[in-house]
Coordinates of C-alpha atoms in Angstrom, one line a residue:
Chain M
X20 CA -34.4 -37.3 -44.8
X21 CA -32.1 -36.7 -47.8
X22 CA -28.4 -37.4 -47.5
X23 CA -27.5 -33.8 -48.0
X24 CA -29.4 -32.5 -44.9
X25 CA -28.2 -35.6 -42.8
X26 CA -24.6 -34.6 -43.6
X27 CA -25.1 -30.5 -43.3
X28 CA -26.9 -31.7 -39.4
X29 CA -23.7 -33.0 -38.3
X30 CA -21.4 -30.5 -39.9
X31 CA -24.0 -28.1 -38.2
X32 CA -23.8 -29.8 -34.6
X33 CA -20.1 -30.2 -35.0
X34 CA -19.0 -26.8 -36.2
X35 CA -21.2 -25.2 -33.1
X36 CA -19.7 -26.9 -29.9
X37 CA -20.9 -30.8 -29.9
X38 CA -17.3 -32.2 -29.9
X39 CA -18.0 -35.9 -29.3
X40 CA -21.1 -38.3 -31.2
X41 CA -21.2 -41.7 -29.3
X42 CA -24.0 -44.5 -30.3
X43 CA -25.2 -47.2 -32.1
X44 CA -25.8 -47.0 -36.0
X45 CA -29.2 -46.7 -37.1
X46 CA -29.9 -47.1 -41.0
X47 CA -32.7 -43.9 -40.6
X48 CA -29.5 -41.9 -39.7
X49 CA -26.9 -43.7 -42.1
X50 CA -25.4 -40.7 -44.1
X51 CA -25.2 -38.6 -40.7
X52 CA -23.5 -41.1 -39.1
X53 CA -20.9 -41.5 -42.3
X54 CA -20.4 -37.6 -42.0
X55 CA -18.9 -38.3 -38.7
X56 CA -16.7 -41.2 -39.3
X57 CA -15.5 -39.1 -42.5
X58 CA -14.3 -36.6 -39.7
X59 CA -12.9 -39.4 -37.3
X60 CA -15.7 -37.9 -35.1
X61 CA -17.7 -40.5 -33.8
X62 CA -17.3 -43.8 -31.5
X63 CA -19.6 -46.7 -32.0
X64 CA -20.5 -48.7 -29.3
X65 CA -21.9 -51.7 -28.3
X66 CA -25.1 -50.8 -26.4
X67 CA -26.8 -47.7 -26.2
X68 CA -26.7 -47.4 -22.1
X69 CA -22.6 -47.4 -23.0
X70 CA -23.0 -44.9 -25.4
X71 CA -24.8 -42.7 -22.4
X72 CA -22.1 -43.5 -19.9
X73 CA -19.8 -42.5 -22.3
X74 CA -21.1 -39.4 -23.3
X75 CA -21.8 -38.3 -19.3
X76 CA -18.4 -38.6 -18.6
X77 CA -17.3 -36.3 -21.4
X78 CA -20.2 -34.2 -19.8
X79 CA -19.0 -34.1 -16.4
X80 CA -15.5 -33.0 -18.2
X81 CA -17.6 -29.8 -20.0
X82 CA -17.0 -31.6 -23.1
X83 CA -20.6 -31.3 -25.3
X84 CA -22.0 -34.8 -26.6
X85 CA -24.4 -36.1 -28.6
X86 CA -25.5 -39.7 -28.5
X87 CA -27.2 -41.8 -31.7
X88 CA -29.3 -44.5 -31.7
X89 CA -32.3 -47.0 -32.7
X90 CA -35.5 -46.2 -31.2
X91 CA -34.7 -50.0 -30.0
X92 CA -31.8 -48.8 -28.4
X93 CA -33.8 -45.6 -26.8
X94 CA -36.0 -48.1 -24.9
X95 CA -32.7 -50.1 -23.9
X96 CA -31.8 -46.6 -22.4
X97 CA -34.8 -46.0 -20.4
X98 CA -33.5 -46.7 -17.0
X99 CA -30.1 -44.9 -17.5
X100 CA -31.7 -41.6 -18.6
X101 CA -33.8 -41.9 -15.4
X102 CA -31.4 -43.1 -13.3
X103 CA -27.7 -41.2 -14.6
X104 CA -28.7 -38.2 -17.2
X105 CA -31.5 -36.8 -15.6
X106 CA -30.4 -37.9 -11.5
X107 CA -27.3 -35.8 -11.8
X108 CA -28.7 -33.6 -14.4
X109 CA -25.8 -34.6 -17.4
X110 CA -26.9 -32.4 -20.4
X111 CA -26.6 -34.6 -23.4
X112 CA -28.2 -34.4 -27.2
X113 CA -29.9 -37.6 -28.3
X114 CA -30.4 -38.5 -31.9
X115 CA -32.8 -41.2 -31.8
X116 CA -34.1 -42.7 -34.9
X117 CA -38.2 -43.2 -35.0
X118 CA -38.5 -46.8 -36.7
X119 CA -42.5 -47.7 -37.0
X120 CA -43.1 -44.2 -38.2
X121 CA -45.1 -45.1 -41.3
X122 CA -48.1 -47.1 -41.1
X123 CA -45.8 -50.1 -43.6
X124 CA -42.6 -50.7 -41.7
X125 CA -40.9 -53.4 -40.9
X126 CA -43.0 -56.2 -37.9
X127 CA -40.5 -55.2 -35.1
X128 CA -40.6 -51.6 -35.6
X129 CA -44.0 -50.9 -35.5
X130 CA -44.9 -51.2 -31.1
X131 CA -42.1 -49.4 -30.6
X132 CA -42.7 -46.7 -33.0
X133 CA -46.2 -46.5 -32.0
X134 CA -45.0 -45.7 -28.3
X135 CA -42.2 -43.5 -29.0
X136 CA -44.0 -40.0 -28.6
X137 CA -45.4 -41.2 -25.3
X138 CA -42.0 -42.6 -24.2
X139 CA -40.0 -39.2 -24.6
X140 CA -43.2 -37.6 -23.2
X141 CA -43.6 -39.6 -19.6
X142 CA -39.8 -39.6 -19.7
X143 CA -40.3 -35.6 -19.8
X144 CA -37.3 -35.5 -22.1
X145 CA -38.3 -32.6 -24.2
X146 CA -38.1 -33.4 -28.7
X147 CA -38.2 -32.4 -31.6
X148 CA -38.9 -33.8 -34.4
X149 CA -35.8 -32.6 -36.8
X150 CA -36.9 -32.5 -41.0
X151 CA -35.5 -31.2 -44.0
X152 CA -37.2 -28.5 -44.0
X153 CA -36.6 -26.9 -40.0
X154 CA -33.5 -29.2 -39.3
X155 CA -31.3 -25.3 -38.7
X156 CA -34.1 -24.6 -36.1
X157 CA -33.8 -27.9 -34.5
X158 CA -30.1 -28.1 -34.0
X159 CA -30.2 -24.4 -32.5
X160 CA -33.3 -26.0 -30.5
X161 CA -31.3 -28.3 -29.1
X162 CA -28.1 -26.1 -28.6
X163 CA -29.8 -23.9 -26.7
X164 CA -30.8 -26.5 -24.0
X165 CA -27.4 -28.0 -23.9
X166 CA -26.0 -24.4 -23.2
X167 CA -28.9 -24.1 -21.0
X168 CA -27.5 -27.3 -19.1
X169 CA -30.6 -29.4 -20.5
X170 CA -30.9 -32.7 -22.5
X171 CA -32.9 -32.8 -25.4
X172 CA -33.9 -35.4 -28.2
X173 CA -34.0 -34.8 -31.8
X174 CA -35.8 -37.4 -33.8
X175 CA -35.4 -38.7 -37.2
X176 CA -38.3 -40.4 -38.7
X177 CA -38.1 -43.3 -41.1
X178 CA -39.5 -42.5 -44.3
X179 CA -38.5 -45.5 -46.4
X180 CA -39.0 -49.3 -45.3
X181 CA -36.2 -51.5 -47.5
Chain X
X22 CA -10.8 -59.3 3.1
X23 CA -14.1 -57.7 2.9
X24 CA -15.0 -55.2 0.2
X25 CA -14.8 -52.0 2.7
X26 CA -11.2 -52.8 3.7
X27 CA -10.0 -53.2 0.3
X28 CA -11.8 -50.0 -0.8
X29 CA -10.4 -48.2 2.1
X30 CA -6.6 -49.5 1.0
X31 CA -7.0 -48.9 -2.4
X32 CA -8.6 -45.5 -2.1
X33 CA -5.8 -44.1 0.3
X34 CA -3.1 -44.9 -2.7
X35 CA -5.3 -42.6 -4.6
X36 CA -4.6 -38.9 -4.1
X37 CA -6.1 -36.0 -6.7
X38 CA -6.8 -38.9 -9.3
X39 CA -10.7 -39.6 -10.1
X40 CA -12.5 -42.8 -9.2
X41 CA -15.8 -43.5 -10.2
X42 CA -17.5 -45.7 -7.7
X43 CA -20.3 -48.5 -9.3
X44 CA -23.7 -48.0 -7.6
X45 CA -24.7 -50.8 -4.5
X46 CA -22.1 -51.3 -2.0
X47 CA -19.2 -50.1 -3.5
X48 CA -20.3 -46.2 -3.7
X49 CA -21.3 -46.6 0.0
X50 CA -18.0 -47.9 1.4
X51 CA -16.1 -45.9 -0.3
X52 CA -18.3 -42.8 0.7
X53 CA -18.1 -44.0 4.2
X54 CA -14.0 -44.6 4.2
X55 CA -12.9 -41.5 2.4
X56 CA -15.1 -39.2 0.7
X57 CA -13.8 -36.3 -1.4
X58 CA -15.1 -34.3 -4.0
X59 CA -12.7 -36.6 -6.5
X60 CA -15.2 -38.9 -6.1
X61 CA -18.2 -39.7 -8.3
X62 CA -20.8 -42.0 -6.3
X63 CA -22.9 -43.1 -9.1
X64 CA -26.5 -44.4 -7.2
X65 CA -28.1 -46.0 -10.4
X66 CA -27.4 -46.7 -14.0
X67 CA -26.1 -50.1 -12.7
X68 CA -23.0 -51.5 -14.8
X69 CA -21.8 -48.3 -16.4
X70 CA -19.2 -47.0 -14.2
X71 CA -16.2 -48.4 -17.2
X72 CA -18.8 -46.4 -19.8
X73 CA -18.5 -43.3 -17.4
X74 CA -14.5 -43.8 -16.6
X75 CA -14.3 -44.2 -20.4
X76 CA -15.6 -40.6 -21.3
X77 CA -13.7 -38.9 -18.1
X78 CA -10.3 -40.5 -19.0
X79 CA -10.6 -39.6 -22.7
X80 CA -11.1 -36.2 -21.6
X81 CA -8.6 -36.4 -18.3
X82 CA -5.6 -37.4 -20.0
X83 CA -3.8 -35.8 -17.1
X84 CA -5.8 -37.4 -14.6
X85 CA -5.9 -41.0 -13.6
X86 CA -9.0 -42.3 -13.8
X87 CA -10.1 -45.2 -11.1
X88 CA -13.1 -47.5 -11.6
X89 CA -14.3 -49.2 -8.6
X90 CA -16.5 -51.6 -10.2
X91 CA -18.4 -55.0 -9.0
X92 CA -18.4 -58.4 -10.8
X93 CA -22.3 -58.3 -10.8
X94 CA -21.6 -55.0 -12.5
X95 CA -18.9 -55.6 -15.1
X96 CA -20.9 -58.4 -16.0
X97 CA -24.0 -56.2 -17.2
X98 CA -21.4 -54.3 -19.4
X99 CA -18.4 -56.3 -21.0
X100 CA -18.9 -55.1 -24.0
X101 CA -17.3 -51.7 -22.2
X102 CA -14.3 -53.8 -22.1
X103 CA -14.1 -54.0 -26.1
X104 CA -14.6 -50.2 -26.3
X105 CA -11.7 -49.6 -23.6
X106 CA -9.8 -52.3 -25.5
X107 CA -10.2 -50.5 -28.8
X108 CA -9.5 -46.7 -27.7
X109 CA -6.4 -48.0 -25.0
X110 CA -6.8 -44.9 -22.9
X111 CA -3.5 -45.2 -20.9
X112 CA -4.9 -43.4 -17.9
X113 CA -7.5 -46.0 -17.1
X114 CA -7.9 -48.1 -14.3
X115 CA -10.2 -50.6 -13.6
X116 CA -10.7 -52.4 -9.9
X117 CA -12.9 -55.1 -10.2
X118 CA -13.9 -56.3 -6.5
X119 CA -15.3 -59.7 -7.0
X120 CA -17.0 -61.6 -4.4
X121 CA -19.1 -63.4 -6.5
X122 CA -22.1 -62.3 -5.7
X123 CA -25.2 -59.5 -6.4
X124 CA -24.5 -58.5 -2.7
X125 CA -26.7 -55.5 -2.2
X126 CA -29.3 -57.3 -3.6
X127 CA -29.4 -60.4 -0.9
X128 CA -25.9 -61.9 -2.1
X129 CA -27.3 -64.0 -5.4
X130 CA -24.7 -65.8 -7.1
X131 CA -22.8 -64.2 -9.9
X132 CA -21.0 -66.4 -12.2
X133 CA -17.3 -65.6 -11.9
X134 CA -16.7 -68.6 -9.5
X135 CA -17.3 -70.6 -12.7
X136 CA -15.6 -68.0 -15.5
X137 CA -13.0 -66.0 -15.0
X138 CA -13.3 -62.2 -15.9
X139 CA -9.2 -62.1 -15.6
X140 CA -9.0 -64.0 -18.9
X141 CA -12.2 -62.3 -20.5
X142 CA -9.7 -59.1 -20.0
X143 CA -6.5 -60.4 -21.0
X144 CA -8.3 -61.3 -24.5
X145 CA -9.3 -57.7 -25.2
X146 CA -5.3 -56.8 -24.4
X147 CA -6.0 -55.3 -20.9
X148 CA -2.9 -55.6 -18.8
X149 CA -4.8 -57.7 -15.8
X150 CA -3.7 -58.2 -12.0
X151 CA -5.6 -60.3 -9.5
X152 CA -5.3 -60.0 -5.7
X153 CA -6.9 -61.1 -2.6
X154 CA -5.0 -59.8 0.0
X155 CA -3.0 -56.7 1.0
X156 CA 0.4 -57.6 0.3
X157 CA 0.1 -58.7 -3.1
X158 CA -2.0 -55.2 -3.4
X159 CA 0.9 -53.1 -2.3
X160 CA 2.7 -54.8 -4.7
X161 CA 0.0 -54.4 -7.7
X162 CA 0.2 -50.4 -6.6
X163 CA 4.0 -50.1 -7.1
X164 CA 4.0 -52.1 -10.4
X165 CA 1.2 -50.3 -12.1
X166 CA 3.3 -47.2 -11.3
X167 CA 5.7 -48.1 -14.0
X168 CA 2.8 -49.9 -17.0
X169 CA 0.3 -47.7 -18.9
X170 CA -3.4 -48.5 -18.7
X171 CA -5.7 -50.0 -20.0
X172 CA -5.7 -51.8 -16.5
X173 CA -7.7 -54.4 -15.2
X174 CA -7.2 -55.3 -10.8
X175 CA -9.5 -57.9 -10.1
X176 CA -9.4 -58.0 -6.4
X177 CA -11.1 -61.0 -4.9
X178 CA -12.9 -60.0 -1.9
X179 CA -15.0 -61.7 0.6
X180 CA -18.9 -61.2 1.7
X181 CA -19.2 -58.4 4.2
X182 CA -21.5 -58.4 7.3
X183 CA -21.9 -55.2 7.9
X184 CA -23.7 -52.7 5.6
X185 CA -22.6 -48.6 4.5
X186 CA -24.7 -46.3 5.2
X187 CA -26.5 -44.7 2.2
X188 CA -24.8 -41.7 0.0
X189 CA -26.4 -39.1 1.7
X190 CA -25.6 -36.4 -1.0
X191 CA -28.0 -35.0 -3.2
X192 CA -27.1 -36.5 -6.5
X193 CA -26.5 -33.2 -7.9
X194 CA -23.6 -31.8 -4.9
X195 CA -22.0 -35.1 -6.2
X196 CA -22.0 -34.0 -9.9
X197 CA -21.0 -30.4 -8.7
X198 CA -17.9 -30.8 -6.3
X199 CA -17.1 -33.3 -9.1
X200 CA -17.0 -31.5 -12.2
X201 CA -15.2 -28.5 -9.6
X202 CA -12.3 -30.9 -8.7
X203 CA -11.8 -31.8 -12.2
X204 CA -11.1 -28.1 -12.7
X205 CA -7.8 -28.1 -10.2

């Protein structure tokens, strides 16, 4: 995704009620994630499960939040999206990242990307994936839900291997 | 002491401030000793009630925030400590109970009879207490009165016989009378 679009997503999120972005840094998502420190918006953290806990307690406070991560980091985050977002019902956003999306990535992305679709799918945690083209669609998408009191995922595919 | 007894002490001092109680034991004895919709019982997501009591006392700045948290469970998450550590939210407390021990999972060792969590917190800058009994408990309330958080109580309890009966609210009454007494 180009850096433009990945900056104007945050601004977007930010500007229409996502007050806090909590995660772990993934390249795929680099120039979003720069957006945010540029605004002293976002708090990195040191496992994605953290970033979750984080963000549910700014949840239970009515405070909207987004968390960012690895597609590595969404399987790490299996069990608390079971188990804390979607137990108590915590409307979050995730942005994951979708390592192993092209056929020539990196050894230890490809399983995981491979599985990703099925993941979010038997997880029913409903996604979209967000491009250059509908990214305005996706973030309203996903606003929607969170006003609805729902969690959604918005995923950002890797399109370069470096 | 046993785990219950502490809880039940600790949780009398606390009146209109939050605590978030760590799934296992410690969300059942304190459910069983004094329930209130102040309360949040988490049931899973083992050893990410300092993640949760992070992003409530960030947005609680008039509240205090209580963690009631296991060793087996800090352990699964000190790198929350670091993230406390860094953001220094003065309204944060967190009560380690420490027995050593996975105890709702048949009492398997832990390792903190061989570290010590106490100095693991001191070196991220928490201000750190440790107790075992009730007296030097009374006296860890009335100090912390005075000294802004980040706070760390490890309180070193003892194996308990008996066993609390389960939360029996539906996950999502907790989340509601929650998020209603956060209001007030």
């Amino acid at each position: 995704m180009k850096k433009l679009t990945q900056r104007q997503i945050f601004d977007y999120l930010f500007n229409n009620g996502i007050e806090n972005f909590v995660g772990v840094p993934d390249s795929t998502m680099k120039y979003f994630i720069d957006q945010g420190l540029k605004r002293k918006k976002i708090l990195i953290t040191t496992r994605e499960e953290e970033a979750i806990g984080i963000a549910s307690g700014f949840a239970l406070s009515k405070s909207n939040s987004l968390v960012f991560m690895q597609n590595a980091g969404f399987a790490n985050s299996i069990s608390t999206i079971t188990s804390l977002v979607q137990l108590y019902e915590i409307p979050l956003v995730f942005f994951i990242g979708w390592r192993g999306y092209l056929k020539k990535d990196a050894p230890e992305h490809m399983k995981i990307g491979k599985i990703q679709p099925n993941l979010l799918k038997i997880l029913d945690l409903p996604s979209k994936i967000i491009t250059d083209k509908n990214w305005k669609v996706s973030c309203n998408w996903a606003l929607k839900k969170l006003a609805n009191h729902e969690s959604s995922a918005l995923i950002i595919r890797r399109l370069f291997c470096d | 002491m046993i785990r219950k007894e502490a809880i039940r002490l600790i949780s009398k001092e606390i009146v209109g401030d939050v605590i978030v109680s760590a799934n296992g034991y410690i969300s059942r004895d304190l459910f069983e000793v004094n329930d209130k919709p102040t309360n949040f019982y988490m049931i899973g997501s083992m050893g990410l009630a300092s993640s949760i009591g992070l992003g409530l006392a960030l947005q609680n700045p008039k509240k205090m925030i209580y963690v009631f948290d296991g060793d087996g469970n800090i352990l699964m998450n000190l790198g929350s400590l670091t993230t406390i550590s860094k953001l220094k939210p003065k309204n944060f407390i967190h009560i380690i109970f420490d027995n050593s021990s996975h105890e709702s999972t048949g009492g398997q060792p832990t390792s903190t009879n061989k570290i010590s969590i106490d100095a693991i917190a001191k070196a991220v800058n928490f201000k750190v207490f440790r107790c075992n009994s009730k007296k030097n408990l009374d006296e860890t309330f009335k100090k912390i009165k005075n000294i802004s958080g980040p706070i760390i109580i490890l309180m070193k309890i003892s194996k308990s016989e008996k066993i609390s009966k389960r939360v029996s609210l539906p996950p999502k009454k907790i989340k509601s009378r929650f998020m209603k007494s956060l209001q007030s």
